[in-house]
Amino acid sequence: MPFNLLKTYPQLLELGHLNEYQRAQSLQGVFKRDIEGNPGLIFRTKTIRPIKGEEPAMVILFRHLTTEEIEVEDENGNKYPKRIFEMDRSQRLHWIRYHLEEKKKEKVEVFSVEERDQKKRKDIVRTYIYDVEQKYIIVLDPQRTQKDYYLLTAYHLNKDYGEKKIKKLMKRRLPELH
């Protein structure tokens, strides 16, 4: 499992042959090295922080970086959200630090956009790092003080609507980064 710690961008982490426990251990190792155990993680002078919630912040962040939310239906027909392991996100976990440190210069779009937050039911500004070549997105939420960013999620645009949605957002980009 330590072999995944040697992977660099644009390589993908090797997870397919691991059982669930081994996969979790391997991903935790990469996460601890690049994010949780990296207090110096910044993006353009702003410290990167995990989002807060009812669980420890790093637990929530790890879940958002390695799973996706789907809608499931119980036996009574009630629908509810559930997070499940997502291979494409997980294989690219080590790309987050690489992009936050802006080691890739070409074919990367960085922009802020005002959008509707469905859960908070209000308009918010989000900052996106979009690796056009690899179809990879990192989503940052500027802190109220504008001094730091919350790392919300990161994912591969593997859905049919993914690239279309991002291009739509880019058309509404704000004149300056938030």
GROMACS .gro file of N, CA and C in nm:
model
  534
    1MET      N    1   0.080  -0.121   0.000
    1MET     CA    2   0.000   0.000   0.000
    1MET      C    3   0.084   0.127   0.000
    2PRO      N    4   0.204   0.126   0.057
    2PRO     CA    5   0.285   0.249   0.054
    2PRO      C    6   0.323   0.291  -0.088
    3PHE      N    7   0.307   0.199  -0.184
    3PHE     CA    8   0.341   0.232  -0.322
    3PHE      C    9   0.261   0.352  -0.372
    4ASN      N   10   0.140   0.373  -0.322
    4ASN     CA   11   0.061   0.487  -0.367
    4ASN      C   12   0.121   0.620  -0.320
    5LEU      N   13   0.201   0.616  -0.215
    5LEU     CA   14   0.267   0.739  -0.169
    5LEU      C   15   0.374   0.785  -0.267
    6LEU      N   16   0.414   0.697  -0.356
    6LEU     CA   17   0.517   0.731  -0.456
    6LEU      C   18   0.457   0.786  -0.585
    7LYS      N   19   0.326   0.778  -0.599
    7LYS     CA   20   0.260   0.824  -0.722
    7LYS      C   21   0.265   0.976  -0.731
    8THR      N   22   0.283   1.025  -0.852
    8THR     CA   23   0.285   1.170  -0.877
    8THR      C   24   0.188   1.201  -0.990
    9TYR      N   25   0.150   1.328  -0.998
    9TYR     CA   26   0.063   1.374  -1.106
    9TYR      C   27   0.133   1.352  -1.238
   10PRO      N   28   0.070   1.303  -1.342
   10PRO     CA   29  -0.069   1.268  -1.362
   10PRO      C   30  -0.101   1.119  -1.339
   11GLN      N   31  -0.010   1.047  -1.272
   11GLN     CA   32  -0.037   0.906  -1.244
   11GLN      C   33  -0.162   0.894  -1.156
   12LEU      N   34  -0.227   0.780  -1.164
   12LEU     CA   35  -0.342   0.750  -1.079
   12LEU      C   36  -0.300   0.656  -0.968
   13LEU      N   37  -0.361   0.673  -0.852
   13LEU     CA   38  -0.335   0.580  -0.743
   13LEU      C   39  -0.386   0.442  -0.783
   14GLU      N   40  -0.317   0.338  -0.740
   14GLU     CA   41  -0.357   0.201  -0.770
   14GLU      C   42  -0.444   0.150  -0.656
   15LEU      N   43  -0.574   0.137  -0.683
   15LEU     CA   44  -0.670   0.100  -0.579
   15LEU      C   45  -0.753  -0.022  -0.615
   16GLY      N   46  -0.764  -0.052  -0.742
   16GLY     CA   47  -0.854  -0.157  -0.789
   16GLY      C   48  -0.829  -0.295  -0.732
   17HIS      N   49  -0.705  -0.327  -0.703
   17HIS     CA   50  -0.671  -0.461  -0.655
   17HIS      C   51  -0.676  -0.472  -0.503
   18LEU      N   52  -0.704  -0.361  -0.434
   18LEU     CA   53  -0.705  -0.361  -0.288
   18LEU      C   54  -0.844  -0.392  -0.234
   19ASN      N   55  -0.849  -0.458  -0.119
   19ASN     CA   56  -0.979  -0.476  -0.055
   19ASN      C   57  -1.018  -0.345   0.012
   20GLU      N   58  -1.138  -0.337   0.065
   20GLU     CA   59  -1.189  -0.211   0.120
   20GLU      C   60  -1.100  -0.155   0.231
   21TYR      N   61  -1.053  -0.240   0.320
   21TYR     CA   62  -0.966  -0.197   0.430
   21TYR      C   63  -0.833  -0.143   0.376
   22GLN      N   64  -0.769  -0.220   0.287
   22GLN     CA   65  -0.641  -0.178   0.229
   22GLN      C   66  -0.656  -0.046   0.154
   23ARG      N   67  -0.765  -0.034   0.079
   23ARG     CA   68  -0.793   0.089   0.003
   23ARG      C   69  -0.804   0.208   0.097
   24ALA      N   70  -0.880   0.191   0.205
   24ALA     CA   71  -0.897   0.299   0.303
   24ALA      C   72  -0.762   0.338   0.364
   25GLN      N   73  -0.681   0.238   0.398
   25GLN     CA   74  -0.549   0.266   0.457
   25GLN      C   75  -0.460   0.341   0.359
   26SER      N   76  -0.461   0.299   0.235
   26SER     CA   77  -0.378   0.363   0.133
   26SER      C   78  -0.422   0.508   0.112
   27LEU      N   79  -0.552   0.529   0.099
   27LEU     CA   80  -0.605   0.665   0.079
   27LEU      C   81  -0.580   0.753   0.201
   28GLN      N   82  -0.593   0.697   0.320
   28GLN     CA   83  -0.566   0.773   0.443
   28GLN      C   84  -0.420   0.817   0.447
   29GLY      N   85  -0.330   0.731   0.401
   29GLY     CA   86  -0.188   0.766   0.399
   29GLY      C   87  -0.162   0.887   0.310
   30VAL      N   88  -0.220   0.887   0.192
   30VAL     CA   89  -0.205   0.999   0.098
   30VAL      C   90  -0.271   1.125   0.157
   31PHE      N   91  -0.390   1.110   0.212
   31PHE     CA   92  -0.465   1.222   0.269
   31PHE      C   93  -0.389   1.285   0.385
   32LYS      N   94  -0.335   1.202   0.474
   32LYS     CA   95  -0.260   1.254   0.589
   32LYS      C   96  -0.135   1.327   0.545
   33ARG      N   97  -0.066   1.272   0.447
   33ARG     CA   98   0.056   1.336   0.398
   33ARG      C   99   0.027   1.470   0.331
   34ASP      N  100  -0.071   1.473   0.242
   34ASP     CA  101  -0.094   1.591   0.158
   34ASP      C  102  -0.184   1.696   0.221
   35ILE      N  103  -0.277   1.655   0.305
   35ILE     CA  104  -0.379   1.749   0.352
   35ILE      C  105  -0.383   1.757   0.505
   36GLU      N  106  -0.422   1.650   0.571
   36GLU     CA  107  -0.441   1.654   0.716
   36GLU      C  108  -0.312   1.688   0.791
   37GLY      N  109  -0.202   1.627   0.752
   37GLY     CA  110  -0.075   1.651   0.820
   37GLY      C  111   0.009   1.759   0.756
   38ASN      N  112  -0.056   1.846   0.679
   38ASN     CA  113   0.016   1.950   0.605
   38ASN      C  114  -0.040   2.088   0.642
   39PRO      N  115   0.000   2.141   0.758
   39PRO     CA  116  -0.054   2.271   0.801
   39PRO      C  117  -0.012   2.386   0.708
   40GLY      N  118   0.086   2.363   0.624
   40GLY     CA  119   0.132   2.467   0.532
   40GLY      C  120   0.061   2.464   0.397
   41LEU      N  121  -0.047   2.387   0.386
   41LEU     CA  122  -0.118   2.379   0.259
   41LEU      C  123  -0.191   2.510   0.232
   42ILE      N  124  -0.151   2.576   0.126
   42ILE     CA  125  -0.211   2.706   0.091
   42ILE      C  126  -0.241   2.711  -0.058
   43PHE      N  127  -0.328   2.803  -0.094
   43PHE     CA  128  -0.353   2.834  -0.234
   43PHE      C  129  -0.349   2.985  -0.247
   44ARG      N  130  -0.250   3.034  -0.319
   44ARG     CA  131  -0.232   3.178  -0.341
   44ARG      C  132  -0.240   3.257  -0.210
   45THR      N  133  -0.158   3.223  -0.119
   45THR     CA  134  -0.140   3.287   0.013
   45THR      C  135  -0.251   3.259   0.113
   46LYS      N  136  -0.356   3.188   0.076
   46LYS     CA  137  -0.465   3.158   0.168
   46LYS      C  138  -0.454   3.014   0.218
   47THR      N  139  -0.464   2.997   0.349
   47THR     CA  140  -0.458   2.865   0.410
   47THR      C  141  -0.580   2.783   0.370
   48ILE      N  142  -0.557   2.656   0.343
   48ILE     CA  143  -0.665   2.562   0.309
   48ILE      C  144  -0.712   2.495   0.437
   49ARG      N  145  -0.842   2.504   0.463
   49ARG     CA  146  -0.902   2.446   0.583
   49ARG      C  147  -1.013   2.347   0.543
   50PRO      N  148  -1.039   2.249   0.630
   50PRO     CA  149  -1.151   2.158   0.602
   50PRO      C  150  -1.283   2.224   0.643
   51ILE      N  151  -1.392   2.179   0.581
   51ILE     CA  152  -1.523   2.231   0.618
   51ILE      C  153  -1.562   2.177   0.755
   52LYS      N  154  -1.639   2.255   0.827
   52LYS     CA  155  -1.683   2.213   0.960
   52LYS      C  156  -1.820   2.147   0.951
   53GLY      N  157  -1.848   2.061   1.046
   53GLY     CA  158  -1.977   1.994   1.050
   53GLY      C  159  -1.996   1.922   1.181
   54GLU      N  160  -2.083   1.824   1.180
   54GLU     CA  161  -2.114   1.751   1.303
   54GLU      C  162  -2.008   1.646   1.339
   55GLU      N  163  -1.926   1.610   1.244
   55GLU     CA  164  -1.817   1.515   1.269
   55GLU      C  165  -1.685   1.593   1.264
   56PRO      N  166  -1.574   1.530   1.306
   56PRO     CA  167  -1.446   1.599   1.292
   56PRO      C  168  -1.424   1.644   1.147
   57ALA      N  169  -1.372   1.764   1.131
   57ALA     CA  170  -1.359   1.826   0.999
   57ALA      C  171  -1.281   1.740   0.900
   58MET      N  172  -1.174   1.677   0.945
   58MET     CA  173  -1.093   1.596   0.853
   58MET      C  174  -1.166   1.469   0.810
   59VAL      N  175  -1.253   1.418   0.894
   59VAL     CA  176  -1.334   1.301   0.857
   59VAL      C  177  -1.431   1.339   0.745
   60ILE      N  178  -1.494   1.453   0.761
   60ILE     CA  179  -1.587   1.502   0.659
   60ILE      C  180  -1.513   1.527   0.527
   61LEU      N  181  -1.399   1.594   0.536
   61LEU     CA  182  -1.323   1.626   0.414
   61LEU      C  183  -1.278   1.499   0.344
   62PHE      N  184  -1.223   1.404   0.416
   62PHE     CA  185  -1.179   1.279   0.355
   62PHE      C  186  -1.295   1.213   0.282
   63ARG      N  187  -1.412   1.211   0.343
   63ARG     CA  188  -1.530   1.151   0.282
   63ARG      C  189  -1.565   1.223   0.152
   64HIS      N  190  -1.560   1.356   0.152
   64HIS     CA  191  -1.595   1.433   0.033
   64HIS      C  192  -1.494   1.413  -0.080
   65LEU      N  193  -1.372   1.380  -0.045
   65LEU     CA  194  -1.267   1.364  -0.146
   65LEU      C  195  -1.257   1.222  -0.201
   66THR      N  196  -1.327   1.127  -0.138
   66THR     CA  197  -1.316   0.988  -0.182
   66THR      C  198  -1.451   0.923  -0.213
   67THR      N  199  -1.560   0.994  -0.189
   67THR     CA  200  -1.693   0.939  -0.215
   67THR      C  201  -1.778   1.041  -0.290
   68GLU      N  202  -1.887   0.993  -0.347
   68GLU     CA  203  -1.983   1.083  -0.410
   68GLU      C  204  -2.119   1.059  -0.349
   69GLU      N  205  -2.202   1.163  -0.354
   69GLU     CA  206  -2.337   1.151  -0.299
   69GLU      C  207  -2.432   1.103  -0.408
   70ILE      N  208  -2.508   0.999  -0.374
   70ILE     CA  209  -2.611   0.950  -0.465
   70ILE      C  210  -2.744   0.951  -0.391
   71GLU      N  211  -2.850   0.943  -0.464
   71GLU     CA  212  -2.982   0.937  -0.402
   71GLU      C  213  -3.029   0.792  -0.405
   72VAL      N  214  -3.069   0.742  -0.287
   72VAL     CA  215  -3.119   0.605  -0.278
   72VAL      C  216  -3.262   0.607  -0.225
   73GLU      N  217  -3.330   0.498  -0.249
   73GLU     CA  218  -3.470   0.489  -0.208
   73GLU      C  219  -3.486   0.369  -0.114
   74ASP      N  220  -3.554   0.391  -0.001
   74ASP     CA  221  -3.577   0.280   0.091
   74ASP      C  222  -3.701   0.201   0.049
   75GLU      N  223  -3.733   0.097   0.125
   75GLU     CA  224  -3.845   0.009   0.087
   75GLU      C  225  -3.980   0.081   0.090
   76ASN      N  226  -3.989   0.195   0.157
   76ASN     CA  227  -4.114   0.273   0.163
   76ASN      C  228  -4.123   0.379   0.053
   77GLY      N  229  -4.022   0.384  -0.033
   77GLY     CA  230  -4.023   0.482  -0.141
   77GLY      C  231  -3.966   0.618  -0.102
   78ASN      N  232  -3.913   0.628   0.021
   78ASN     CA  233  -3.852   0.754   0.066
   78ASN      C  234  -3.710   0.764   0.009
   79LYS      N  235  -3.678   0.881  -0.045
   79LYS     CA  236  -3.545   0.903  -0.103
   79LYS      C  237  -3.458   0.979  -0.004
   80TYR      N  238  -3.331   0.940   0.000
   80TYR     CA  239  -3.237   1.008   0.089
   80TYR      C  240  -3.097   1.001   0.026
   81PRO      N  241  -3.011   1.098   0.063
   81PRO     CA  242  -2.875   1.097   0.008
   81PRO      C  243  -2.786   0.998   0.081
   82LYS      N  244  -2.695   0.937   0.007
   82LYS     CA  245  -2.600   0.843   0.065
   82LYS      C  246  -2.467   0.862  -0.007
   83ARG      N  247  -2.357   0.855   0.066
   83ARG     CA  248  -2.226   0.868   0.005
   83ARG      C  249  -2.168   0.729  -0.018
   84ILE      N  250  -2.115   0.708  -0.138
   84ILE     CA  251  -2.053   0.580  -0.174
   84ILE      C  252  -1.912   0.605  -0.229
   85PHE      N  253  -1.826   0.506  -0.216
   85PHE     CA  254  -1.689   0.516  -0.267
   85PHE      C  255  -1.691   0.550  -0.416
   86GLU      N  256  -1.603   0.640  -0.456
   86GLU     CA  257  -1.596   0.680  -0.596
   86GLU      C  258  -1.451   0.666  -0.643
   87MET      N  259  -1.427   0.572  -0.732
   87MET     CA  260  -1.292   0.538  -0.776
   87MET      C  261  -1.221   0.655  -0.842
   88ASP      N  262  -1.288   0.726  -0.933
   88ASP     CA  263  -1.221   0.835  -1.006
   88ASP      C  264  -1.170   0.946  -0.914
   89ARG      N  265  -1.248   0.982  -0.814
   89ARG     CA  266  -1.203   1.083  -0.717
   89ARG      C  267  -1.084   1.031  -0.639
   90SER      N  268  -1.100   0.909  -0.589
   90SER     CA  269  -0.999   0.851  -0.501
   90SER      C  270  -0.865   0.833  -0.571
   91GLN      N  271  -0.868   0.789  -0.696
   91GLN     CA  272  -0.743   0.768  -0.770
   91GLN      C  273  -0.667   0.898  -0.792
   92ARG      N  274  -0.733   1.011  -0.777
   92ARG     CA  275  -0.672   1.142  -0.801
   92ARG      C  276  -0.652   1.222  -0.672
   93LEU      N  277  -0.663   1.158  -0.559
   93LEU     CA  278  -0.652   1.226  -0.431
   93LEU      C  279  -0.521   1.305  -0.418
   94HIS      N  280  -0.414   1.249  -0.468
   94HIS     CA  281  -0.282   1.315  -0.459
   94HIS      C  282  -0.268   1.431  -0.557
   95TRP      N  283  -0.365   1.452  -0.644
   95TRP     CA  284  -0.361   1.566  -0.737
   95TRP      C  285  -0.400   1.696  -0.668
   96ILE      N  286  -0.470   1.688  -0.557
   96ILE     CA  287  -0.520   1.810  -0.491
   96ILE      C  288  -0.405   1.901  -0.452
   97ARG      N  289  -0.311   1.849  -0.377
   97ARG     CA  290  -0.197   1.931  -0.332
   97ARG      C  291  -0.120   1.986  -0.453
   98TYR      N  292  -0.100   1.903  -0.552
   98TYR     CA  293  -0.029   1.943  -0.673
   98TYR      C  294  -0.094   2.066  -0.736
   99HIS      N  295  -0.226   2.066  -0.744
   99HIS     CA  296  -0.297   2.178  -0.805
   99HIS      C  297  -0.304   2.299  -0.712
  100LEU      N  298  -0.321   2.278  -0.584
  100LEU     CA  299  -0.324   2.390  -0.489
  100LEU      C  300  -0.190   2.462  -0.487
  101GLU      N  301  -0.082   2.387  -0.503
  101GLU     CA  302   0.051   2.447  -0.507
  101GLU      C  303   0.084   2.503  -0.646
  102GLU      N  304  -0.010   2.492  -0.737
  102GLU     CA  305  -0.001   2.544  -0.874
  102GLU      C  306   0.127   2.501  -0.946
  103LYS      N  307   0.155   2.372  -0.937
  103LYS     CA  308   0.270   2.317  -1.007
  103LYS      C  309   0.243   2.300  -1.156
  104LYS      N  310   0.116   2.289  -1.191
  104LYS     CA  311   0.079   2.281  -1.332
  104LYS      C  312   0.040   2.421  -1.378
  105LYS      N  313   0.103   2.469  -1.481
  105LYS     CA  314   0.080   2.608  -1.526
  105LYS      C  315  -0.011   2.616  -1.648
  106GLU      N  316   0.002   2.520  -1.740
  106GLU     CA  317  -0.077   2.526  -1.863
  106GLU      C  318  -0.208   2.449  -1.849
  107LYS      N  319  -0.306   2.497  -1.922
  107LYS     CA  320  -0.437   2.431  -1.932
  107LYS      C  321  -0.503   2.413  -1.795
  108VAL      N  322  -0.491   2.515  -1.710
  108VAL     CA  323  -0.558   2.519  -1.582
  108VAL      C  324  -0.632   2.651  -1.572
  109GLU      N  325  -0.761   2.645  -1.546
  109GLU     CA  326  -0.844   2.764  -1.530
  109GLU      C  327  -0.874   2.781  -1.381
  110VAL      N  328  -0.849   2.900  -1.329
  110VAL     CA  329  -0.880   2.931  -1.190
  110VAL      C  330  -0.977   3.047  -1.193
  111PHE      N  331  -1.094   3.028  -1.132
  111PHE     CA  332  -1.196   3.133  -1.138
  111PHE      C  333  -1.291   3.124  -1.019
  112SER      N  334  -1.353   3.236  -0.989
  112SER     CA  335  -1.458   3.241  -0.887
  112SER      C  336  -1.589   3.273  -0.956
  113VAL      N  337  -1.697   3.222  -0.899
  113VAL     CA  338  -1.830   3.243  -0.957
  113VAL      C  339  -1.932   3.248  -0.844
  114GLU      N  340  -2.034   3.330  -0.863
  114GLU     CA  341  -2.144   3.333  -0.767
  114GLU      C  342  -2.247   3.231  -0.811
  115GLU      N  343  -2.288   3.147  -0.716
  115GLU     CA  344  -2.385   3.044  -0.749
  115GLU      C  345  -2.478   3.019  -0.631
  116ARG      N  346  -2.583   2.948  -0.657
  116ARG     CA  347  -2.683   2.918  -0.555
  116ARG      C  348  -2.643   2.794  -0.477
  117ASP      N  349  -2.637   2.805  -0.345
  117ASP     CA  350  -2.613   2.689  -0.260
  117ASP      C  351  -2.749   2.634  -0.221
  118GLN      N  352  -2.782   2.517  -0.272
  118GLN     CA  353  -2.914   2.459  -0.251
  118GLN      C  354  -2.940   2.426  -0.103
  119LYS      N  355  -2.838   2.382  -0.033
  119LYS     CA  356  -2.856   2.345   0.108
  119LYS      C  357  -2.873   2.467   0.196
  120LYS      N  358  -2.793   2.572   0.169
  120LYS     CA  359  -2.802   2.694   0.251
  120LYS      C  360  -2.911   2.788   0.200
  121ARG      N  361  -2.959   2.761   0.079
  121ARG     CA  362  -3.062   2.842   0.014
  121ARG      C  363  -3.023   2.990   0.006
  122LYS      N  364  -2.901   3.011  -0.038
  122LYS     CA  365  -2.854   3.149  -0.060
  122LYS      C  366  -2.744   3.148  -0.164
  123ASP      N  367  -2.714   3.266  -0.218
  123ASP     CA  368  -2.608   3.279  -0.316
  123ASP      C  369  -2.474   3.287  -0.244
  124ILE      N  370  -2.377   3.215  -0.296
  124ILE     CA  371  -2.242   3.216  -0.239
  124ILE      C  372  -2.141   3.226  -0.352
  125VAL      N  373  -2.018   3.261  -0.317
  125VAL     CA  374  -1.910   3.266  -0.415
  125VAL      C  375  -1.821   3.145  -0.391
  126ARG      N  376  -1.790   3.074  -0.497
  126ARG     CA  377  -1.699   2.960  -0.488
  126ARG      C  378  -1.583   2.983  -0.585
  127THR      N  379  -1.470   2.926  -0.551
  127THR     CA  380  -1.352   2.934  -0.637
  127THR      C  381  -1.322   2.793  -0.689
  128TYR      N  382  -1.297   2.786  -0.818
  128TYR     CA  383  -1.272   2.658  -0.884
  128TYR      C  384  -1.131   2.656  -0.944
  129ILE      N  385  -1.067   2.542  -0.932
  129ILE     CA  386  -0.942   2.515  -1.003
  129ILE      C  387  -0.979   2.403  -1.100
  130TYR      N  388  -0.967   2.431  -1.228
  130TYR     CA  389  -1.012   2.338  -1.332
  130TYR      C  390  -0.895   2.299  -1.420
  131ASP      N  391  -0.852   2.175  -1.409
  131ASP     CA  392  -0.748   2.120  -1.495
  131ASP      C  393  -0.819   2.074  -1.623
  132VAL      N  394  -0.813   2.157  -1.725
  132VAL     CA  395  -0.886   2.133  -1.849
  132VAL      C  396  -0.841   2.004  -1.915
  133GLU      N  397  -0.712   1.983  -1.919
  133GLU     CA  398  -0.654   1.866  -1.985
  133GLU      C  399  -0.698   1.734  -1.919
  134GLN      N  400  -0.697   1.731  -1.786
  134GLN     CA  401  -0.731   1.609  -1.713
  134GLN      C  402  -0.878   1.603  -1.671
  135LYS      N  403  -0.953   1.710  -1.700
  135LYS     CA  404  -1.095   1.717  -1.663
  135LYS      C  405  -1.112   1.693  -1.512
  136TYR      N  406  -1.041   1.774  -1.436
  136TYR     CA  407  -1.037   1.761  -1.291
  136TYR      C  408  -1.070   1.894  -1.225
  137ILE      N  409  -1.150   1.890  -1.122
  137ILE     CA  410  -1.199   2.010  -1.054
  137ILE      C  411  -1.168   2.007  -0.905
  138ILE      N  412  -1.126   2.119  -0.852
  138ILE     CA  413  -1.114   2.138  -0.707
  138ILE      C  414  -1.204   2.256  -0.673
  139VAL      N  415  -1.286   2.239  -0.571
  139VAL     CA  416  -1.382   2.342  -0.532
  139VAL      C  417  -1.343   2.399  -0.395
  140LEU      N  418  -1.325   2.531  -0.392
  140LEU     CA  419  -1.289   2.601  -0.269
  140LEU      C  420  -1.400   2.699  -0.233
  141ASP      N  421  -1.422   2.714  -0.106
  141ASP     CA  422  -1.521   2.808  -0.055
  141ASP      C  423  -1.444   2.914   0.021
  142PRO      N  424  -1.443   3.040  -0.025
  142PRO     CA  425  -1.372   3.143   0.051
  142PRO      C  426  -1.434   3.161   0.190
  143GLN      N  427  -1.350   3.168   0.292
  143GLN     CA  428  -1.398   3.193   0.427
  143GLN      C  429  -1.458   3.333   0.434
  144ARG      N  430  -1.549   3.354   0.528
  144ARG     CA  431  -1.612   3.486   0.541
  144ARG      C  432  -1.511   3.600   0.551
  145THR      N  433  -1.403   3.575   0.622
  145THR     CA  434  -1.300   3.678   0.641
  145THR      C  435  -1.218   3.703   0.514
  146GLN      N  436  -1.233   3.613   0.416
  146GLN     CA  437  -1.158   3.617   0.290
  146GLN      C  438  -1.008   3.589   0.309
  147LYS      N  439  -0.969   3.541   0.429
  147LYS     CA  440  -0.828   3.515   0.455
  147LYS      C  441  -0.788   3.370   0.424
  148ASP      N  442  -0.885   3.280   0.426
  148ASP     CA  443  -0.859   3.138   0.404
  148ASP      C  444  -0.963   3.080   0.309
  149TYR      N  445  -0.937   2.956   0.266
  149TYR     CA  446  -1.033   2.880   0.185
  149TYR      C  447  -1.073   2.754   0.260
  150TYR      N  448  -1.198   2.714   0.242
  150TYR     CA  449  -1.241   2.581   0.282
  150TYR      C  450  -1.228   2.493   0.159
  151LEU      N  451  -1.167   2.377   0.175
  151LEU     CA  452  -1.161   2.279   0.067
  151LEU      C  453  -1.289   2.198   0.074
  152LEU      N  454  -1.378   2.217  -0.024
  152LEU     CA  455  -1.507   2.147  -0.023
  152LEU      C  456  -1.496   2.007  -0.081
  153THR      N  457  -1.441   2.000  -0.203
  153THR     CA  458  -1.432   1.871  -0.269
  153THR      C  459  -1.340   1.881  -0.390
  154ALA      N  460  -1.315   1.768  -0.451
  154ALA     CA  461  -1.237   1.760  -0.575
  154ALA      C  462  -1.284   1.635  -0.647
  155TYR      N  463  -1.297   1.646  -0.778
  155TYR     CA  464  -1.349   1.530  -0.850
  155TYR      C  465  -1.312   1.535  -0.998
  156HIS      N  466  -1.320   1.419  -1.059
  156HIS     CA  467  -1.296   1.404  -1.203
  156HIS      C  468  -1.429   1.425  -1.274
  157LEU      N  469  -1.428   1.496  -1.383
  157LEU     CA  470  -1.550   1.521  -1.460
  157LEU      C  471  -1.583   1.398  -1.544
  158ASN      N  472  -1.636   1.297  -1.478
  158ASN     CA  473  -1.665   1.171  -1.547
  158ASN      C  474  -1.813   1.153  -1.579
  159LYS      N  475  -1.893   1.252  -1.553
  159LYS     CA  476  -2.036   1.246  -1.587
  159LYS      C  477  -2.059   1.323  -1.717
  160ASP      N  478  -2.161   1.285  -1.791
  160ASP     CA  479  -2.189   1.348  -1.919
  160ASP      C  480  -2.206   1.499  -1.907
  161TYR      N  481  -2.269   1.544  -1.801
  161TYR     CA  482  -2.300   1.687  -1.783
  161TYR      C  483  -2.185   1.766  -1.719
  162GLY      N  484  -2.081   1.700  -1.672
  162GLY     CA  485  -1.974   1.765  -1.596
  162GLY      C  486  -1.905   1.880  -1.666
  163GLU      N  487  -1.850   1.853  -1.784
  163GLU     CA  488  -1.777   1.959  -1.856
  163GLU      C  489  -1.869   2.072  -1.897
  164LYS      N  490  -1.990   2.038  -1.938
  164LYS     CA  491  -2.087   2.137  -1.979
  164LYS      C  492  -2.119   2.232  -1.863
  165LYS      N  493  -2.136   2.175  -1.745
  165LYS     CA  494  -2.167   2.255  -1.625
  165LYS      C  495  -2.051   2.350  -1.592
  166ILE      N  496  -1.929   2.300  -1.599
  166ILE     CA  497  -1.812   2.382  -1.566
  166ILE      C  498  -1.796   2.495  -1.669
  167LYS      N  499  -1.815   2.465  -1.795
  167LYS     CA  500  -1.804   2.568  -1.899
  167LYS      C  501  -1.910   2.676  -1.880
  168LYS      N  502  -2.028   2.636  -1.835
  168LYS     CA  503  -2.134   2.731  -1.805
  168LYS      C  504  -2.093   2.823  -1.689
  169LEU      N  505  -2.034   2.762  -1.586
  169LEU     CA  506  -1.986   2.840  -1.472
  169LEU      C  507  -1.877   2.939  -1.515
  170MET      N  508  -1.786   2.892  -1.601
  170MET     CA  509  -1.675   2.978  -1.646
  170MET      C  510  -1.726   3.100  -1.721
  171LYS      N  511  -1.838   3.088  -1.791
  171LYS     CA  512  -1.895   3.203  -1.862
  171LYS      C  513  -1.944   3.310  -1.765
  172ARG      N  514  -1.974   3.269  -1.640
  172ARG     CA  515  -2.022   3.362  -1.540
  172ARG      C  516  -1.913   3.402  -1.441
  173ARG      N  517  -1.790   3.374  -1.476
  173ARG     CA  518  -1.679   3.400  -1.382
  173ARG      C  519  -1.674   3.546  -1.340
  174LEU      N  520  -1.638   3.567  -1.215
  174LEU     CA  521  -1.625   3.703  -1.161
  174LEU      C  522  -1.495   3.764  -1.211
  175PRO      N  523  -1.488   3.897  -1.216
  175PRO     CA  524  -1.367   3.962  -1.268
  175PRO      C  525  -1.242   3.934  -1.187
  176GLU      N  526  -1.259   3.905  -1.059
  176GLU     CA  527  -1.141   3.873  -0.977
  176GLU      C  528  -1.168   3.752  -0.890
  177LEU      N  529  -1.058   3.689  -0.847
  177LEU     CA  530  -1.066   3.571  -0.763
  177LEU      C  531  -1.106   3.608  -0.621
  178HIS      N  532  -1.189   3.528  -0.560
  178HIS     CA  533  -1.230   3.551  -0.421
  178HIS      C  534  -1.165   3.451  -0.329
   0.00000   0.00000   0.00000
